[in-house]
Tab-separated table of C-alpha atoms in Angstrom:
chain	number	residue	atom	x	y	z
A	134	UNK	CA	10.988	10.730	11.966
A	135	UNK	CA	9.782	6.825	12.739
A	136	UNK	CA	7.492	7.886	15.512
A	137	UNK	CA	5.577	10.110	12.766
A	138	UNK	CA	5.552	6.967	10.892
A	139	UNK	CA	3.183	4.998	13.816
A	140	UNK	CA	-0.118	5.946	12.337
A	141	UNK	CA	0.199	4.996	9.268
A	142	UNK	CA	1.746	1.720	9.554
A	143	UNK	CA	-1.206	1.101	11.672
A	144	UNK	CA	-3.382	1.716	8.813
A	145	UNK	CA	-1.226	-0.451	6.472
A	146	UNK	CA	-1.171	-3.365	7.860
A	147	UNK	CA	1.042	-6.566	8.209
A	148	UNK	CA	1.150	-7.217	4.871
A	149	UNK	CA	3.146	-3.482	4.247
A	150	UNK	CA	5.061	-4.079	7.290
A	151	UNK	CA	6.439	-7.390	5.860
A	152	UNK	CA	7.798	-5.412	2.920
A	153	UNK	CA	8.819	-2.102	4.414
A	154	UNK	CA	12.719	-3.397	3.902
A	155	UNK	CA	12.363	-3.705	0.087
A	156	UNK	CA	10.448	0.021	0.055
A	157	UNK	CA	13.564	1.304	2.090
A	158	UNK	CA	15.664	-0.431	-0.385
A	159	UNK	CA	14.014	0.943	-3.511
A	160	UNK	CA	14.033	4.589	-2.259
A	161	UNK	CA	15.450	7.478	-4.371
A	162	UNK	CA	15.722	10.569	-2.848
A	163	UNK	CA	14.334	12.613	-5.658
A	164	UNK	CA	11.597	11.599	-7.868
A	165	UNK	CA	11.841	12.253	-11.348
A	166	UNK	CA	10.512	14.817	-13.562
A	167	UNK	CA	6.691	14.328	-14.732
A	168	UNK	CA	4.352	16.263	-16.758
A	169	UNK	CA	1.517	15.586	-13.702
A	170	UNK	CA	4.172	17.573	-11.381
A	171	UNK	CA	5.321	20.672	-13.754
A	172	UNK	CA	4.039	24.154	-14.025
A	173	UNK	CA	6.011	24.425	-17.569
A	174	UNK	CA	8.029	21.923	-19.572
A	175	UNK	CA	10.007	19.610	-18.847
A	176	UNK	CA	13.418	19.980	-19.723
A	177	UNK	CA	13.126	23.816	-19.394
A	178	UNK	CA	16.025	25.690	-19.246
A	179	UNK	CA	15.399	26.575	-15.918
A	180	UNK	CA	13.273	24.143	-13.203
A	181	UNK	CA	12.764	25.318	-9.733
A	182	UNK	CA	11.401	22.988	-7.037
A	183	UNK	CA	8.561	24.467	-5.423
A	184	UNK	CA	7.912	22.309	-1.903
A	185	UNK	CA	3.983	22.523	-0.516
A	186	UNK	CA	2.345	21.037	2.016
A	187	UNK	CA	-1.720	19.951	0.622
A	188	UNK	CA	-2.776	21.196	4.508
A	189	UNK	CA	-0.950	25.026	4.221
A	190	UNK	CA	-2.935	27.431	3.347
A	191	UNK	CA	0.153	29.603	2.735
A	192	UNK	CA	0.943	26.605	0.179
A	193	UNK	CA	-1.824	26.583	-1.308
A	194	UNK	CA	-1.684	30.919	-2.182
A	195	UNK	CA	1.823	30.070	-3.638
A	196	UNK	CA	0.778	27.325	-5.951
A	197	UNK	CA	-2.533	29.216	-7.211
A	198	UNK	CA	-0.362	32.252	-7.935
A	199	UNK	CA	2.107	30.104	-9.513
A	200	UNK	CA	-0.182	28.072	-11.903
A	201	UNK	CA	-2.261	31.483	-12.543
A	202	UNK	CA	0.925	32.597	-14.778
A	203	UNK	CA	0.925	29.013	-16.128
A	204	UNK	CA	0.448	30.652	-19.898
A	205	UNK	CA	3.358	33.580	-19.332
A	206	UNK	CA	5.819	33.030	-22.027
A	207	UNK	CA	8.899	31.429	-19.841
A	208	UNK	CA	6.660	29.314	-18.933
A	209	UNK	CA	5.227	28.353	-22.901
A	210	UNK	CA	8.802	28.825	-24.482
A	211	UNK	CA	10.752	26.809	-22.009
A	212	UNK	CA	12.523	29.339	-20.780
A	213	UNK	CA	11.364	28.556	-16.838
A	214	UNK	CA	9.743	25.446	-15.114
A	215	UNK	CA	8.400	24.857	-11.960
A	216	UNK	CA	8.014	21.376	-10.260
A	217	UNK	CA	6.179	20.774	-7.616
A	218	UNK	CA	6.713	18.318	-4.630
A	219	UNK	CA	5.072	17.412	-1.337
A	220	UNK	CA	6.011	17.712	2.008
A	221	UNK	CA	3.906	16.054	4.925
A	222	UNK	CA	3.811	16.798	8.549
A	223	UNK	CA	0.202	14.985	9.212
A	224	UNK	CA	-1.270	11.994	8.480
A	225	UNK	CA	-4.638	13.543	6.677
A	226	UNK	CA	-1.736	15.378	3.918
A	227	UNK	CA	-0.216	12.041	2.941
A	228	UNK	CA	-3.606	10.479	2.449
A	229	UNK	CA	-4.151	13.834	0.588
A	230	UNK	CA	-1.115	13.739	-1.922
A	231	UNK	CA	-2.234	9.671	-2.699
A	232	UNK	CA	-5.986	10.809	-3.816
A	233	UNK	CA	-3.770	13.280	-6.137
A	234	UNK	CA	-1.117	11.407	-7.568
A	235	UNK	CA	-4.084	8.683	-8.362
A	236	UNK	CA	-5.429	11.307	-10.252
A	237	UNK	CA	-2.841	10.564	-12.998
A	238	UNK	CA	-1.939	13.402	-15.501
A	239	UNK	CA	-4.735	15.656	-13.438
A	240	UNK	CA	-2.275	15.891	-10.397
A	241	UNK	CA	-1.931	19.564	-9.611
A	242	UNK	CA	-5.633	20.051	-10.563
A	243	UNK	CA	-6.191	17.497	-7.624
A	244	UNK	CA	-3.861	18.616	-5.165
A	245	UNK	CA	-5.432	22.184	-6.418
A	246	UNK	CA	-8.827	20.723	-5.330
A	247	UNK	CA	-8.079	19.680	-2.159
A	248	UNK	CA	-5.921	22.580	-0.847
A	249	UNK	CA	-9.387	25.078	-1.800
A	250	UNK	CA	-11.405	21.734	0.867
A	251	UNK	CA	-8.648	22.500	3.815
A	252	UNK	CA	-10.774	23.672	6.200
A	253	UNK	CA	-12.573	20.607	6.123
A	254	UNK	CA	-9.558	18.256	6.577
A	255	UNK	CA	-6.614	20.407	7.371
A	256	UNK	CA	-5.356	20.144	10.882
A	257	UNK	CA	-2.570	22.721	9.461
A	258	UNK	CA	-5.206	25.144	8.297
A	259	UNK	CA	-6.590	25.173	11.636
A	260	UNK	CA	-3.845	25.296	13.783
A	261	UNK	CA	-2.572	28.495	11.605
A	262	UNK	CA	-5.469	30.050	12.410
A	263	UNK	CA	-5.993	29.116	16.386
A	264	UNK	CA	-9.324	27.228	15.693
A	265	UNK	CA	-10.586	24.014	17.157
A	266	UNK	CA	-10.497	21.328	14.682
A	267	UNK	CA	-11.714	17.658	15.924
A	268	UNK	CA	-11.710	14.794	13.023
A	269	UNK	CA	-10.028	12.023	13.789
A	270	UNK	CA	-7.905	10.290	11.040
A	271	UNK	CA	-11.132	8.608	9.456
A	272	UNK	CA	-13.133	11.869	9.493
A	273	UNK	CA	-10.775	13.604	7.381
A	274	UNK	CA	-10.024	10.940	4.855
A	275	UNK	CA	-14.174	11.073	4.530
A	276	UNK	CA	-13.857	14.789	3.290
A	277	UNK	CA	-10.749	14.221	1.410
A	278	UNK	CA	-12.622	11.321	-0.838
A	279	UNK	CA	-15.950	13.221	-0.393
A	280	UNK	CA	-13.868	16.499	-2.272
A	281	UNK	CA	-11.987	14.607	-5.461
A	282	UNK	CA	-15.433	12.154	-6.223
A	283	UNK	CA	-17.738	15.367	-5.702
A	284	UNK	CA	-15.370	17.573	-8.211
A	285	UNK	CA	-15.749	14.650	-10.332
A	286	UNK	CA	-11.824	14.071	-10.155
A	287	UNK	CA	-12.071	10.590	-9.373
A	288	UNK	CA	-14.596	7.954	-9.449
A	289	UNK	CA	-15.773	6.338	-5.999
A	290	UNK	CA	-14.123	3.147	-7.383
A	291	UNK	CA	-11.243	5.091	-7.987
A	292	UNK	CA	-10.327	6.453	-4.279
A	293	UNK	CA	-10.859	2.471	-3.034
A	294	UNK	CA	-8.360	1.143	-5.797
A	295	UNK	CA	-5.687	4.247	-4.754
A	296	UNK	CA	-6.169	4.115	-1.082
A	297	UNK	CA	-6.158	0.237	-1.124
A	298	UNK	CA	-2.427	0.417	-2.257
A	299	UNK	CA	-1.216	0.564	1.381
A	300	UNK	CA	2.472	0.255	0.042
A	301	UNK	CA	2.448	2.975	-2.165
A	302	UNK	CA	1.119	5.063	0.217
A	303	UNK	CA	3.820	4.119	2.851
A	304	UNK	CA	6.692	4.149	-0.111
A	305	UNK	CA	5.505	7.644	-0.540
A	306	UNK	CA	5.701	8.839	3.054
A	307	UNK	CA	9.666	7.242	2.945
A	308	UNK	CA	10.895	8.573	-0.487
A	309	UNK	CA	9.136	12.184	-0.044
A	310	UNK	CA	10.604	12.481	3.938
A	311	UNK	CA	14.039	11.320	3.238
A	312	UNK	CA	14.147	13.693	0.203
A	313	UNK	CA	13.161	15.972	2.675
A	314	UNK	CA	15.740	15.839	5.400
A	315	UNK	CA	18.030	15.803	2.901
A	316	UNK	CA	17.311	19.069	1.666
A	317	UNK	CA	16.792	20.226	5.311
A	318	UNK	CA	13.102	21.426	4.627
A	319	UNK	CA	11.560	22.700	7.818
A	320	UNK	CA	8.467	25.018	6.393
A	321	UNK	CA	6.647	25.177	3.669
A	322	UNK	CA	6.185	26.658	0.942
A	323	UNK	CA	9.507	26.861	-0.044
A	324	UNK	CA	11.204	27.210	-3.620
A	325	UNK	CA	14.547	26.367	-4.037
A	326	UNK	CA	16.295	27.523	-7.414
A	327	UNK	CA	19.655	26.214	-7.585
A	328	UNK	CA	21.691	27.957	-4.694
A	329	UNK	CA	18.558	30.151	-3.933
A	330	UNK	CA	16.016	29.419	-1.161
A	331	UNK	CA	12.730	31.350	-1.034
A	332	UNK	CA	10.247	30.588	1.232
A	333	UNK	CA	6.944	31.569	2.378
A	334	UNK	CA	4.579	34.229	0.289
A	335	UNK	CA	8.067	35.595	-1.004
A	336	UNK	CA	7.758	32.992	-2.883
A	337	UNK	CA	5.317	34.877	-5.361
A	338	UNK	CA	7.096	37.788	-5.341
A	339	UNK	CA	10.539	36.357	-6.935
A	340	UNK	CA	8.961	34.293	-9.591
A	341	UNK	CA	6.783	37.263	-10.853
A	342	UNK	CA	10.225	39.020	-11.352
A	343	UNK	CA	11.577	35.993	-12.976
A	344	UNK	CA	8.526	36.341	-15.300
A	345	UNK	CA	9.479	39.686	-16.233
């Protein structure tokens, strides 16, 4: 996992390096529950985590689908919640899920956002589809700032306070990647409900029968 790590500690700086032990320290392998993060309530008699990638297009199908039924009554009465947590593989996705989480209680309209701009940042999108794709690093975090100030989800001020938090950023990457091994997560999207793991575009399929 620390050689996926190289790039962005690059990025961060000295000044993250330096406190890189604390962040380790600090880490909890789950983050808790937040409004920002839920399709549903929270404390619903039933929450599922739903794990998504911002660069997978199949991700991106799953969480549309998902948040389409957002006003089906499981979802209104607390019957049924969904959660829904990041997984990175590339650089350009954690700089992705930062612009998001800056957007405060607008999260999943964010992350929404940029999953519809992937073919203008997504190395994922491309590579699922066998088509060049050239942008460095830089080039994509231009369109990924380019698509939340242009949506008018963020201010340019904004995305230069978020992104300026280097150690976030970096406490991220940790927290979300050691939840991840944990849980053994491999591919995205995948939904895990209790003993229950459902991955890919099947994904869809059993929570429209648990809507029933």
């Amino acid at each position: 996992m620390r050689a996926f790590y190289g790039p962005i500690l690059e990025h961060a700086g000295a000044s993250v390096l330096a406190g890189i032990g604390l962040i380790f320290a600090a880490l909890a392998p789950v983050p808790a529950p937040a409004a920002s993060d839920m399709v549903g309530r929270i404390g619903a008699a039933r929450t599922f985590d739903l794990h998504v990638s911002p660069g997978c297009p199949h991700c991106r199908t799953v969480l549309e689908g998902i948040r389409g039924q957002a006003g089906a009554r499981p979802f209104t009465d607390g019957r049924i919640a969904v959660r829904v947590l990041p997984v990175y593989f590339t650089v350009s996705e954690v700089w992705a899920d930062r612009l998001a989480r800056c957007a405060g209680e607008r999260y999943l309209d964010t992350i929404g956002e940029i999953m519809r701009g992937q073919p203008g940042w997504s190395q994922t999108y491309h590579r699922s589809r066998g088509t060049e794709f050239s942008l460095d690093n830089p080039g994509q975090l231009t369109v990924l700032k380019a698509i939340v100030v242009d949506a008018g989800l963020l201010s340019a001020a904004e995305v230069q306070t978020c992104l300026g938090d280097q150690a976030e950023m970096v406490r991220l990457l940790e927290a979300f990647n050691a939840r991840n091994e944990a849980l053994q997560i491999h591919s995205v999207p995948l939904l895990i409900a209790g003993d229950k793991r459902i991955e890919g575009t099947h994904v869809l399929k059993w929570m429209r029968d648990q809507l029933k």
